[in-house]
Amino acid sequence: MDQSDKKFSTVFTYAASFVGILVVLGVVFPDQFGEVSGAIGSWITEHFGWYYLTVFTFILLFCIFLGLSPIGKLRLGQPTDRPEFKTVSWLAMLFSAGMGIGLVFYGTHEPIAHYLAPPTADPETTAAVVEAMRASFLHYGLHPWAIYAIVGLALAYAQFRKGEVGLLSKTLRPIFGDKVDGTLGNVVDILAVFATVIGVAVSLGVGTIQINGGLNYLFGLPVNGIVQGIIIAVITALFLYSAWSGLSKGIQYLSNLNMILAGLLFTAIMIIGPTVLIMNIATSATGDYLTTFFYTSLDPAPLNAQKHEWLENWTIYYWGWWMSWSPFVGIFIARVSKGRTIREFVFAVLLVPTVVAILWFSAFGITGISTGVDAPEIFNLPPETQLFGVFNELPFGFLLSTFAVLLIMSFFITSADSATFVLGMQTSFGRLTPANAIKIIWGLSLAAIAYVLLLAGGETGLNALQSAAIISAFPFSIVVILMAIAFYKDADAERKRVFPPRQPRTRTPKAPKPPKPRAPKPPKVSRKSRKQTEV
């Protein structure tokens, strides 16, 4: 057995074992598992909230620096490499994998939740509306995508520029050298696989709950384990077919479909909803988001009990959640970004999803809040049905709800498909084209984990796993910091080699010109002598 085989068996065995133990504990001891993981997660958010805020802000500023510096001219690949996917498809794929289900699930619920319980303003006031939108922009804007960007950037650079295999551990070679080929590398890769499985399983569970809630709202189907099992079985069959089709077909087509469905639903809300109010508040909230950017990014609110509690429940939780998703999303966007320049990669990954998130939350959040003010019963609906409750109060509500369910299913399939690719890649030597059998094994495992957790306790099981995601994110944040340092060390050296600084021009002093020879002057002759000569 060669080293690569040993590496494969080690990562796969330990990651699968950890996931299996987690699932068994969740099934056999759901209450105790929830209490223990919840307590640890709460301890981390309480004592290390400042750490999460600092790390996310530092990584964001670092990404902006990379995009503006001469390093940005380097290509994620060899100098002759060009992008594999068209720009539109590329943006659609990275966005769909990043937070598609979250946008649909929280697009209406989160602004409503902040409106009813804002961080500092009085509830259900105009100030609460602006705070609600600003908070939503913060949670889905630049900060999470900076974490995704640095993980994806470090991996794409190491893989396509330096010829490393597609494993996160290899990005740390500039710091640790050959140690990344041993135990240290195994630990990093196992942690990445573990975080990916946890993050995606929770996402699939949330998506299943919302699809079940939508079908219940539309057709009266019961909300129970049997219906949810059927939903997961159908979705699993679809995303396994997509995974079998390959990256260039399955995920690319699904991502384009996601953008079309999302664009149609967004356009409908902009037309049917309070369009002028949406645009006015979107503009105001964006200005508030930008002008208070550094304060909201770095304020753990130690002296404000209301905001401190809100931060623990929302921002700190989100930062841990996005960190746990960063290996999955980072690995995926690295795979689809070969041939892009670092500058193109950084600003596309940061800005495009942020603009889309601002527009999305403005449309669905303001529509949800304004509709809820007129129909207060919407505020009392569970999160998974609030979107459908809002649609029920709008024209063409049934059609909008049907579109929303299709969009959730499409995002569901894309996320699961992307996750099977990433897990297959991480457990098969970092290959860019993992075997279909490996992807199918991980796909079935993800579906089984999500369904077992739903059966183990519904929201209790999901909340316990979300706490586990925060816990797994804490050590992985150290890996992300090391990845940023290692990438800069290597890329800066490469930049100096490829783009050496211009040497100042040195002018060679000109040799002095020799003096021009002058004809000797004739001797002066006195007037007396001249007269004598004439005579």
PDB file of C-alpha atoms in Angstrom, residues 6-192:
ATOM      1  CA  LYS A   6      -2.687   4.982   3.446  1.00  0.00           C
ATOM      2  CA  LYS A   7      -3.693   8.634   3.449  1.00  0.00           C
ATOM      3  CA  PHE A   8      -7.034   7.790   1.885  1.00  0.00           C
ATOM      4  CA  SER A   9      -7.851   5.037   4.362  1.00  0.00           C
ATOM      5  CA  THR A  10      -6.840   7.212   7.337  1.00  0.00           C
ATOM      6  CA  VAL A  11      -8.949  10.229   6.389  1.00  0.00           C
ATOM      7  CA  PHE A  12     -11.953   8.190   5.325  1.00  0.00           C
ATOM      8  CA  THR A  13     -11.869   5.834   8.315  1.00  0.00           C
ATOM      9  CA  TYR A  14     -11.529   8.471  11.007  1.00  0.00           C
ATOM     10  CA  ALA A  15     -13.991  10.918   9.430  1.00  0.00           C
ATOM     11  CA  ALA A  16     -16.595   8.214   8.891  1.00  0.00           C
ATOM     12  CA  SER A  17     -16.075   6.934  12.430  1.00  0.00           C
ATOM     13  CA  PHE A  18     -16.539  10.380  13.975  1.00  0.00           C
ATOM     14  CA  VAL A  19     -19.677  10.997  11.952  1.00  0.00           C
ATOM     15  CA  GLY A  20     -21.026   7.549  12.859  1.00  0.00           C
ATOM     16  CA  ILE A  21     -20.427   8.137  16.569  1.00  0.00           C
ATOM     17  CA  LEU A  22     -22.138  11.522  16.330  1.00  0.00           C
ATOM     18  CA  VAL A  23     -25.201  10.036  14.647  1.00  0.00           C
ATOM     19  CA  VAL A  24     -25.434   7.154  17.112  1.00  0.00           C
ATOM     20  CA  LEU A  25     -25.238   9.538  20.062  1.00  0.00           C
ATOM     21  CA  GLY A  26     -27.897  11.726  18.464  1.00  0.00           C
ATOM     22  CA  VAL A  27     -30.219   8.736  17.985  1.00  0.00           C
ATOM     23  CA  VAL A  28     -29.658   6.920  21.292  1.00  0.00           C
ATOM     24  CA  PHE A  29     -29.262   9.947  23.569  1.00  0.00           C
ATOM     25  CA  PRO A  30     -30.893  12.867  21.733  1.00  0.00           C
ATOM     26  CA  ASP A  31     -31.649  14.936  24.836  1.00  0.00           C
ATOM     27  CA  GLN A  32     -28.263  14.421  26.492  1.00  0.00           C
ATOM     28  CA  PHE A  33     -26.467  14.963  23.206  1.00  0.00           C
ATOM     29  CA  GLY A  34     -28.349  18.203  22.668  1.00  0.00           C
ATOM     30  CA  GLU A  35     -27.624  19.408  26.187  1.00  0.00           C
ATOM     31  CA  VAL A  36     -23.896  18.657  26.080  1.00  0.00           C
ATOM     32  CA  SER A  37     -23.261  20.015  22.599  1.00  0.00           C
ATOM     33  CA  GLY A  38     -25.488  23.019  23.312  1.00  0.00           C
ATOM     34  CA  ALA A  39     -23.572  23.780  26.516  1.00  0.00           C
ATOM     35  CA  ILE A  40     -20.204  23.599  24.751  1.00  0.00           C
ATOM     36  CA  GLY A  41     -21.476  25.716  21.869  1.00  0.00           C
ATOM     37  CA  SER A  42     -22.869  28.316  24.284  1.00  0.00           C
ATOM     38  CA  TRP A  43     -19.561  28.413  26.152  1.00  0.00           C
ATOM     39  CA  ILE A  44     -17.679  29.096  22.926  1.00  0.00           C
ATOM     40  CA  THR A  45     -20.045  31.865  21.829  1.00  0.00           C
ATOM     41  CA  GLU A  46     -19.932  33.425  25.303  1.00  0.00           C
ATOM     42  CA  HIS A  47     -16.151  33.426  25.763  1.00  0.00           C
ATOM     43  CA  PHE A  48     -14.877  33.655  22.184  1.00  0.00           C
ATOM     44  CA  GLY A  49     -17.375  35.933  20.476  1.00  0.00           C
ATOM     45  CA  TRP A  50     -14.714  38.629  20.255  1.00  0.00           C
ATOM     46  CA  TYR A  51     -12.398  36.092  18.596  1.00  0.00           C
ATOM     47  CA  TYR A  52     -14.895  35.226  15.854  1.00  0.00           C
ATOM     48  CA  LEU A  53     -15.575  38.911  15.161  1.00  0.00           C
ATOM     49  CA  THR A  54     -11.858  39.681  14.933  1.00  0.00           C
ATOM     50  CA  VAL A  55     -10.993  36.700  12.724  1.00  0.00           C
ATOM     51  CA  PHE A  56     -13.779  37.364  10.218  1.00  0.00           C
ATOM     52  CA  THR A  57     -12.918  41.057   9.948  1.00  0.00           C
ATOM     53  CA  PHE A  58      -9.193  40.356   9.592  1.00  0.00           C
ATOM     54  CA  ILE A  59      -9.783  37.782   6.846  1.00  0.00           C
ATOM     55  CA  LEU A  60     -12.075  40.194   4.974  1.00  0.00           C
ATOM     56  CA  LEU A  61      -9.510  43.017   5.058  1.00  0.00           C
ATOM     57  CA  PHE A  62      -6.811  40.551   4.031  1.00  0.00           C
ATOM     58  CA  CYS A  63      -8.831  39.446   0.997  1.00  0.00           C
ATOM     59  CA  ILE A  64      -9.348  43.064  -0.079  1.00  0.00           C
ATOM     60  CA  PHE A  65      -5.609  43.685   0.295  1.00  0.00           C
ATOM     61  CA  LEU A  66      -4.828  40.646  -1.888  1.00  0.00           C
ATOM     62  CA  GLY A  67      -7.211  41.831  -4.603  1.00  0.00           C
ATOM     63  CA  LEU A  68      -5.645  45.293  -4.710  1.00  0.00           C
ATOM     64  CA  SER A  69      -2.001  44.230  -4.383  1.00  0.00           C
ATOM     65  CA  PRO A  70       0.288  43.036  -7.204  1.00  0.00           C
ATOM     66  CA  ILE A  71      -0.411  39.478  -6.005  1.00  0.00           C
ATOM     67  CA  GLY A  72      -3.828  39.886  -7.611  1.00  0.00           C
ATOM     68  CA  LYS A  73      -2.245  39.621 -11.053  1.00  0.00           C
ATOM     69  CA  LEU A  74      -1.224  35.998 -10.447  1.00  0.00           C
ATOM     70  CA  ARG A  75      -3.400  33.341 -12.031  1.00  0.00           C
ATOM     71  CA  LEU A  76      -4.927  30.338 -10.241  1.00  0.00           C
ATOM     72  CA  GLY A  77      -3.126  27.997 -12.541  1.00  0.00           C
ATOM     73  CA  GLN A  78      -0.308  28.269 -14.998  1.00  0.00           C
ATOM     74  CA  PRO A  79       0.090  31.561 -16.882  1.00  0.00           C
ATOM     75  CA  THR A  80      -1.459  30.010 -19.999  1.00  0.00           C
ATOM     76  CA  ASP A  81      -4.496  28.507 -18.203  1.00  0.00           C
ATOM     77  CA  ARG A  82      -7.901  30.012 -18.881  1.00  0.00           C
ATOM     78  CA  PRO A  83     -11.240  29.526 -17.053  1.00  0.00           C
ATOM     79  CA  GLU A  84     -12.985  26.193 -17.538  1.00  0.00           C
ATOM     80  CA  PHE A  85     -16.497  27.603 -17.049  1.00  0.00           C
ATOM     81  CA  LYS A  86     -18.196  30.679 -18.438  1.00  0.00           C
ATOM     82  CA  THR A  87     -18.390  33.576 -16.009  1.00  0.00           C
ATOM     83  CA  VAL A  88     -22.176  33.388 -15.586  1.00  0.00           C
ATOM     84  CA  SER A  89     -22.098  29.654 -14.859  1.00  0.00           C
ATOM     85  CA  TRP A  90     -19.104  30.121 -12.564  1.00  0.00           C
ATOM     86  CA  LEU A  91     -20.866  32.781 -10.482  1.00  0.00           C
ATOM     87  CA  ALA A  92     -24.030  30.690 -10.375  1.00  0.00           C
ATOM     88  CA  MET A  93     -22.160  27.622  -9.133  1.00  0.00           C
ATOM     89  CA  LEU A  94     -20.241  29.357  -6.357  1.00  0.00           C
ATOM     90  CA  PHE A  95     -23.370  31.182  -5.206  1.00  0.00           C
ATOM     91  CA  SER A  96     -25.621  28.111  -5.268  1.00  0.00           C
ATOM     92  CA  ALA A  97     -23.123  26.080  -3.271  1.00  0.00           C
ATOM     93  CA  GLY A  98     -22.470  28.916  -0.820  1.00  0.00           C
ATOM     94  CA  MET A  99     -25.806  29.703   0.773  1.00  0.00           C
ATOM     95  CA  GLY A 100     -28.710  29.005  -1.578  1.00  0.00           C
ATOM     96  CA  ILE A 101     -30.985  27.214   0.892  1.00  0.00           C
ATOM     97  CA  GLY A 102     -30.166  29.781   3.576  1.00  0.00           C
ATOM     98  CA  LEU A 103     -31.381  32.651   1.421  1.00  0.00           C
ATOM     99  CA  VAL A 104     -34.740  31.011   0.781  1.00  0.00           C
ATOM    100  CA  PHE A 105     -35.186  29.823   4.362  1.00  0.00           C
ATOM    101  CA  TYR A 106     -34.058  33.022   6.104  1.00  0.00           C
ATOM    102  CA  GLY A 107     -34.877  35.593   3.404  1.00  0.00           C
ATOM    103  CA  THR A 108     -38.210  36.377   5.040  1.00  0.00           C
ATOM    104  CA  HIS A 109     -37.766  34.890   8.513  1.00  0.00           C
ATOM    105  CA  GLU A 110     -34.565  36.661   9.596  1.00  0.00           C
ATOM    106  CA  PRO A 111     -35.664  40.256   8.886  1.00  0.00           C
ATOM    107  CA  ILE A 112     -38.980  39.515  10.635  1.00  0.00           C
ATOM    108  CA  ALA A 113     -37.125  38.046  13.629  1.00  0.00           C
ATOM    109  CA  HIS A 114     -34.865  41.123  13.894  1.00  0.00           C
ATOM    110  CA  TYR A 115     -37.842  43.435  13.466  1.00  0.00           C
ATOM    111  CA  LEU A 116     -39.574  41.778  16.418  1.00  0.00           C
ATOM    112  CA  ALA A 117     -36.372  41.593  18.520  1.00  0.00           C
ATOM    113  CA  PRO A 118     -33.736  44.032  17.178  1.00  0.00           C
ATOM    114  CA  PRO A 119     -30.218  44.316  18.608  1.00  0.00           C
ATOM    115  CA  THR A 120     -30.590  47.873  19.992  1.00  0.00           C
ATOM    116  CA  ALA A 121     -33.753  49.580  18.680  1.00  0.00           C
ATOM    117  CA  ASP A 122     -37.251  49.294  20.102  1.00  0.00           C
ATOM    118  CA  PRO A 123     -39.171  46.351  18.599  1.00  0.00           C
ATOM    119  CA  GLU A 124     -41.570  46.925  15.718  1.00  0.00           C
ATOM    120  CA  THR A 125     -40.407  50.474  14.956  1.00  0.00           C
ATOM    121  CA  THR A 126     -38.968  52.114  11.860  1.00  0.00           C
ATOM    122  CA  ALA A 127     -35.524  51.970  13.465  1.00  0.00           C
ATOM    123  CA  ALA A 128     -36.035  48.228  13.970  1.00  0.00           C
ATOM    124  CA  VAL A 129     -36.713  47.835  10.229  1.00  0.00           C
ATOM    125  CA  VAL A 130     -33.380  49.416   9.295  1.00  0.00           C
ATOM    126  CA  GLU A 131     -31.527  47.396  11.938  1.00  0.00           C
ATOM    127  CA  ALA A 132     -33.199  44.211  10.720  1.00  0.00           C
ATOM    128  CA  MET A 133     -32.019  44.775   7.161  1.00  0.00           C
ATOM    129  CA  ARG A 134     -28.544  45.867   8.193  1.00  0.00           C
ATOM    130  CA  ALA A 135     -28.123  42.722  10.311  1.00  0.00           C
ATOM    131  CA  SER A 136     -29.282  40.502   7.446  1.00  0.00           C
ATOM    132  CA  PHE A 137     -26.817  42.181   5.081  1.00  0.00           C
ATOM    133  CA  LEU A 138     -24.031  41.663   7.628  1.00  0.00           C
ATOM    134  CA  HIS A 139     -24.775  37.963   8.101  1.00  0.00           C
ATOM    135  CA  TYR A 140     -24.989  37.135   4.377  1.00  0.00           C
ATOM    136  CA  GLY A 141     -22.655  39.760   2.954  1.00  0.00           C
ATOM    137  CA  LEU A 142     -18.917  40.313   2.783  1.00  0.00           C
ATOM    138  CA  HIS A 143     -17.808  38.502   5.952  1.00  0.00           C
ATOM    139  CA  PRO A 144     -18.888  34.926   5.197  1.00  0.00           C
ATOM    140  CA  TRP A 145     -17.752  35.175   1.601  1.00  0.00           C
ATOM    141  CA  ALA A 146     -14.327  36.362   2.748  1.00  0.00           C
ATOM    142  CA  ILE A 147     -13.917  33.111   4.690  1.00  0.00           C
ATOM    143  CA  TYR A 148     -15.027  31.109   1.656  1.00  0.00           C
ATOM    144  CA  ALA A 149     -12.682  33.147  -0.539  1.00  0.00           C
ATOM    145  CA  ILE A 150      -9.531  32.618   1.514  1.00  0.00           C
ATOM    146  CA  VAL A 151     -10.081  28.855   1.791  1.00  0.00           C
ATOM    147  CA  GLY A 152     -10.872  28.556  -1.912  1.00  0.00           C
ATOM    148  CA  LEU A 153      -8.005  30.837  -2.887  1.00  0.00           C
ATOM    149  CA  ALA A 154      -5.382  28.992  -0.862  1.00  0.00           C
ATOM    150  CA  LEU A 155      -6.500  25.621  -2.193  1.00  0.00           C
ATOM    151  CA  ALA A 156      -6.834  26.706  -5.831  1.00  0.00           C
ATOM    152  CA  TYR A 157      -3.396  28.344  -5.730  1.00  0.00           C
ATOM    153  CA  ALA A 158      -1.723  25.310  -4.157  1.00  0.00           C
ATOM    154  CA  GLN A 159      -3.473  22.893  -6.491  1.00  0.00           C
ATOM    155  CA  PHE A 160      -3.402  24.649  -9.846  1.00  0.00           C
ATOM    156  CA  ARG A 161      -0.306  26.828  -9.473  1.00  0.00           C
ATOM    157  CA  LYS A 162       1.939  24.640  -7.336  1.00  0.00           C
ATOM    158  CA  GLY A 163       0.751  21.209  -8.490  1.00  0.00           C
ATOM    159  CA  GLU A 164      -0.395  19.984  -5.068  1.00  0.00           C
ATOM    160  CA  VAL A 165      -3.233  17.489  -4.704  1.00  0.00           C
ATOM    161  CA  GLY A 166      -6.596  18.997  -3.792  1.00  0.00           C
ATOM    162  CA  LEU A 167      -6.394  18.579  -0.019  1.00  0.00           C
ATOM    163  CA  LEU A 168      -6.664  21.452   2.442  1.00  0.00           C
ATOM    164  CA  SER A 169      -3.658  20.176   4.369  1.00  0.00           C
ATOM    165  CA  LYS A 170      -1.384  20.835   1.378  1.00  0.00           C
ATOM    166  CA  THR A 171      -2.064  24.571   1.551  1.00  0.00           C
ATOM    167  CA  LEU A 172      -0.021  24.678   4.782  1.00  0.00           C
ATOM    168  CA  ARG A 173       3.190  23.374   3.175  1.00  0.00           C
ATOM    169  CA  PRO A 174       4.833  26.850   3.038  1.00  0.00           C
ATOM    170  CA  ILE A 175       4.708  26.849   6.865  1.00  0.00           C
ATOM    171  CA  PHE A 176       5.071  23.201   7.931  1.00  0.00           C
ATOM    172  CA  GLY A 177       6.884  21.680   4.968  1.00  0.00           C
ATOM    173  CA  ASP A 178       6.646  17.910   4.617  1.00  0.00           C
ATOM    174  CA  LYS A 179       4.808  17.577   7.931  1.00  0.00           C
ATOM    175  CA  VAL A 180       1.568  18.123   5.995  1.00  0.00           C
ATOM    176  CA  ASP A 181       2.141  14.682   4.452  1.00  0.00           C
ATOM    177  CA  GLY A 182       1.894  13.030   7.869  1.00  0.00           C
ATOM    178  CA  THR A 183      -0.246  13.186  10.990  1.00  0.00           C
ATOM    179  CA  LEU A 184      -0.693  16.954  10.864  1.00  0.00           C
ATOM    180  CA  GLY A 185      -2.136  16.748   7.361  1.00  0.00           C
ATOM    181  CA  ASN A 186      -4.439  13.912   8.381  1.00  0.00           C
ATOM    182  CA  VAL A 187      -5.846  15.966  11.252  1.00  0.00           C
ATOM    183  CA  VAL A 188      -6.546  18.963   8.995  1.00  0.00           C
ATOM    184  CA  ASP A 189      -8.230  16.856   6.300  1.00  0.00           C
ATOM    185  CA  ILE A 190     -10.300  14.859   8.808  1.00  0.00           C
ATOM    186  CA  LEU A 191     -11.479  18.079  10.400  1.00  0.00           C
ATOM    187  CA  ALA A 192     -12.430  19.451   6.977  1.00  0.00           C
TER     188      ALA A 192
END
